Tab-separated table of C-alpha atoms and ligand atoms in Angstrom:
chain	number	residue	atom	x	y	z
A	1	MET	CA	79.333	11.437	39.725
A	2	ARG	CA	75.946	11.696	41.449
A	3	THR	CA	75.863	11.623	45.172
A	4	HIS	CA	73.965	8.730	46.623
A	5	ARG	CA	73.056	8.006	50.169
A	6	GLN	CA	74.900	5.155	51.920
A	7	LEU	CA	73.039	1.876	51.653
A	8	VAL	CA	72.262	-0.204	54.692
A	9	LEU	CA	72.285	-3.932	53.789
A	10	TYR	CA	69.953	-5.640	56.251
A	11	GLN	CA	70.185	-9.401	56.798
A	12	SER	CA	66.972	-9.841	58.739
A	13	ILE	CA	63.540	-8.179	59.029
A	14	LEU	CA	64.086	-8.076	62.799
A	15	GLN	CA	66.734	-5.363	62.225
A	16	VAL	CA	64.126	-2.906	60.843
A	17	LEU	CA	61.154	-3.503	63.172
A	18	HIS	CA	61.883	-0.355	65.088
A	19	GLU	CA	62.467	1.901	62.053
A	20	PRO	CA	59.730	4.389	61.183
A	21	GLY	CA	56.965	3.031	58.834
A	22	CYS	CA	56.409	-0.464	57.476
A	23	PRO	CA	59.429	-2.697	58.172
A	24	PHE	CA	58.936	-4.659	54.889
A	25	CYS	CA	58.846	-1.453	52.797
A	26	LYS	CA	62.059	-0.323	54.556
A	27	PHE	CA	63.875	-3.610	54.112
A	28	LEU	CA	62.857	-3.941	50.426
A	29	LYS	CA	63.742	-0.312	49.598
A	30	GLU	CA	67.304	-0.829	50.805
A	31	TYR	CA	67.460	-4.231	49.108
A	32	GLN	CA	66.277	-2.931	45.810
A	33	ALA	CA	68.631	-0.010	45.834
A	34	GLY	CA	71.484	-2.472	46.532
A	35	ARG	CA	70.459	-4.742	43.666
A	36	LEU	CA	70.405	-1.790	41.333
A	37	GLN	CA	73.726	-0.516	42.407
A	38	ARG	CA	75.499	-3.864	42.102
A	39	ARG	CA	74.510	-5.917	39.129
A	40	LEU	CA	76.519	-8.226	36.929
A	41	GLU	CA	76.010	-8.308	33.149
A	42	SER	CA	74.815	-11.877	33.473
A	43	GLU	CA	72.148	-10.993	36.087
A	44	THR	CA	70.121	-8.780	33.898
A	45	ARG	CA	68.016	-9.784	30.865
A	46	ARG	CA	64.835	-7.834	31.302
A	47	LEU	CA	63.849	-4.695	33.131
A	48	CYS	CA	60.494	-2.958	33.648
A	49	ASN	CA	60.105	0.751	33.013
A	50	PHE	CA	60.619	1.668	36.608
A	51	HIS	CA	63.763	-0.442	37.183
A	52	ALA	CA	65.334	0.606	33.835
A	53	TRP	CA	65.193	4.245	34.902
A	54	GLY	CA	66.222	3.312	38.409
A	55	LEU	CA	69.291	1.564	37.029
A	56	ALA	CA	70.078	4.616	34.780
A	57	ALA	CA	69.980	6.828	37.958
A	58	VAL	CA	72.259	4.823	40.262
A	59	GLN	CA	75.659	6.068	41.315
A	60	ASP	CA	77.622	3.017	40.244
A	61	ALA	CA	77.673	3.832	36.524
A	62	PRO	CA	79.987	1.025	35.451
A	63	ALA	CA	77.665	-1.624	37.011
A	64	ALA	CA	74.629	0.044	35.376
A	65	ALA	CA	76.387	0.157	32.028
A	66	GLN	CA	77.226	-3.559	32.409
A	67	ALA	CA	73.585	-4.468	33.179
A	68	PHE	CA	72.381	-2.534	30.110
A	69	ILE	CA	74.984	-4.378	27.952
A	70	GLY	CA	73.529	-7.566	29.238
A	71	ILE	CA	69.981	-6.510	28.005
A	72	LEU	CA	71.315	-5.234	24.707
A	73	ASN	CA	73.002	-8.565	24.054
A	74	GLU	CA	69.710	-10.341	24.493
A	75	ASP	CA	67.989	-11.069	21.158
A	76	GLY	CA	64.634	-9.300	20.925
A	77	SER	CA	64.851	-8.190	24.580
A	78	ASN	CA	61.780	-6.886	26.350
A	79	ALA	CA	60.572	-4.830	23.264
A	80	ASN	CA	56.890	-5.473	23.916
A	81	GLY	CA	57.185	-5.248	27.707
A	82	THR	CA	55.422	-8.528	28.407
A	83	GLN	CA	58.277	-10.372	30.076
A	84	GLU	CA	59.019	-10.204	33.713
A	85	CYS	CA	61.663	-7.833	35.049
A	86	ASP	CA	64.750	-9.388	36.804
A	87	VAL	CA	64.764	-6.752	39.580
A	88	CYS	CA	61.024	-7.126	40.219
A	89	ASN	CA	61.527	-10.863	40.550
A	90	GLU	CA	64.347	-10.431	42.991
A	91	VAL	CA	62.457	-7.996	45.110
A	92	LYS	CA	59.416	-10.204	45.124
A	93	ALA	CA	61.449	-13.272	46.201
A	94	GLN	CA	62.999	-11.192	49.013
A	95	GLU	CA	59.562	-9.917	50.052
A	96	ASP	CA	58.209	-13.534	50.325
A	97	LEU	CA	61.253	-14.567	52.277
A	98	ARG	CA	60.941	-11.714	54.824
A	99	ILE	CA	57.201	-12.176	55.331
A	100	ARG	CA	57.898	-15.894	56.131
A	101	GLU	CA	60.734	-14.864	58.416
A	102	LEU	CA	58.589	-12.623	60.552
A	103	ALA	CA	55.792	-15.142	60.571
A	104	THR	CA	58.167	-17.724	62.065
A	105	CYS	CA	59.325	-15.271	64.728
A	106	LEU	CA	55.981	-14.389	66.302
A	107	HIS	CA	56.754	-16.319	69.431
A	108	ARG	CA	59.695	-14.148	70.169
A	109	PRO	CA	59.008	-11.717	73.080
A	110	ASP	CA	60.418	-8.692	71.179
A	111	VAL	CA	58.358	-9.459	68.080
A	112	ALA	CA	55.166	-9.996	70.171
A	113	ASP	CA	55.923	-6.732	71.923
A	114	TRP	CA	56.358	-4.922	68.633
A	115	LEU	CA	53.001	-6.367	67.314
A	116	ARG	CA	51.257	-5.287	70.484
A	117	THR	CA	52.583	-1.778	70.830
A	118	GLU	CA	54.337	-0.040	68.012
A	119	ALA	CA	53.771	-2.009	64.818
A	120	VAL	CA	53.178	-0.115	61.547
A	121	LEU	CA	52.294	-1.942	58.340
A	122	CYS	CA	51.226	-0.853	54.869
A	123	ILE	CA	48.107	-2.465	53.438
A	124	PRO	CA	49.865	-4.792	50.879
A	125	HIS	CA	52.352	-6.217	53.524
A	126	ALA	CA	49.714	-6.466	56.167
A	127	THR	CA	47.583	-8.520	53.778
A	128	LYS	CA	50.495	-10.798	52.894
A	129	LEU	CA	51.604	-11.206	56.571
A	130	ARG	CA	48.047	-11.861	57.736
A	131	ARG	CA	47.795	-14.897	55.365
A	132	GLN	CA	50.738	-16.526	57.330
A	133	MET	CA	49.450	-15.851	60.786
A	134	PRO	CA	47.236	-17.864	63.183
A	135	PRO	CA	43.656	-16.451	63.335
A	136	VAL	CA	44.170	-15.120	66.846
A	137	LEU	CA	46.911	-12.788	65.615
A	138	ALA	CA	45.235	-11.873	62.380
A	139	SER	CA	42.832	-9.636	64.220
A	140	ARG	CA	45.855	-7.839	65.667
A	141	ILE	CA	47.004	-7.106	62.079
A	142	ASP	CA	43.563	-5.689	61.269
A	143	ALA	CA	43.849	-3.452	64.308
A	144	ILE	CA	47.316	-2.253	63.132
A	145	VAL	CA	46.031	-1.334	59.741
A	146	GLN	CA	43.032	0.465	61.213
A	147	ASN	CA	45.203	2.427	63.444
A	148	CYS	CA	47.605	3.425	60.609
A	149	ARG	CA	44.597	4.452	58.473
A	150	ARG	CA	43.175	6.606	61.254
A	151	GLN	CA	46.584	8.258	61.987
A	152	LEU	CA	47.156	9.033	58.319
A	153	LYS	CA	43.708	10.632	57.867
A	154	ILE	CA	44.474	12.947	60.668
A	155	GLU	CA	47.777	13.958	59.124
A	156	LEU	CA	46.282	14.408	55.579
A	157	ASP	CA	43.391	16.355	56.944
A	158	GLN	CA	45.825	18.709	58.665
A	159	LEU	CA	47.891	19.018	55.487
A	160	ARG	CA	44.781	19.809	53.325
A	161	ASN	CA	43.507	22.399	55.695
A	162	GLU	CA	46.782	24.024	56.668
A	163	PRO	CA	49.464	23.304	54.041
A	164	GLY	CA	52.510	24.950	55.626
A	165	ILE	CA	54.808	26.885	53.218
A	166	ASP	CA	57.837	25.333	54.861
A	167	ARG	CA	56.585	21.920	53.638
A	168	SER	CA	56.188	20.697	57.251
A	169	GLY	CA	53.712	17.822	57.291
A	170	TRP	CA	54.333	16.957	53.588
A	171	GLY	CA	55.863	13.699	54.623
A	172	ALA	CA	52.286	12.513	55.172
A	173	LEU	CA	51.930	12.189	51.413
A	174	GLY	CA	54.821	9.732	51.151
A	175	ARG	CA	53.449	7.822	54.225
A	176	ALA	CA	50.047	7.662	52.548
A	177	ALA	CA	51.547	6.373	49.216
A	178	GLU	CA	53.482	3.736	51.081
A	179	PHE	CA	50.469	2.700	53.160
A	180	LEU	CA	48.298	2.258	50.071
A	181	VAL	CA	50.644	0.624	47.616
A	182	SER	CA	53.853	-0.225	49.618
A	183	GLN	CA	57.283	1.142	49.007
A	184	ARG	CA	58.248	-1.143	46.243
A	185	GLY	CA	58.240	0.561	42.785
A	186	LEU	CA	57.776	3.985	44.199
A	187	ARG	CA	61.310	5.291	44.414
A	188	VAL	CA	64.859	4.046	44.505
B	1	ZN	ZN1	55.082	-2.309	53.446
B	2	ZN	ZN1	60.999	-4.190	37.661
C-alpha cells in the first residue's frame, strides 16, 4: 500500500489563514485529497483527466475501485470528455463557499488583522475574493497581490541566477505555479 500523508479536514477558512501561502489553495488541496480518498460508488459518474489519475493514485484503493466501478456502470461515460467532472464540481462548490465565508468575516478583528499584515493570496482567489468585497477593501487585495508578485520575482531571480544543487530555493517554483493558477488541479 502506498504511503499517504495524513489529511487535515478543515471546517472553516479561518483555520488556515495563518498557514503559509494562499489559504483557499491550502483548504481546497486538503478538501480535494479527502474527496478522492473517500468516494462512494454512487458519487462518481464522470472524472476529468486530472482527477481520474488522482483517484488511481490515492491510498484508499477499495474506495478508488468503487468509484471507477461507478463510472464503468455508466452508459457511454465521459468518452468524449465533454461532460463535467464530479470532483471538479465538488471542489468548485467548496471554493465558492469558502470565498463567501471569508467575505462575511471581514469585520472580525483577526481577519482584518490578517488582511492588513500577513495575507497571501494567489491571483485566481484574489480575483474571486475581490468581487465580494467593498471597494475600500478591494484596493487592499490589489496591494496583497502586488506584494506576492514582487516577493516571488525576487525568489525566482535568485533561483535563476544561483540554482543551488541542494534544491534549496526550488520551492519558489511551486509557489509561483500556485500564485498564477491556484492550487486546484496541480497536485493531489
Ligand atoms: Zn489560492
Ligand atoms: Zn476534475
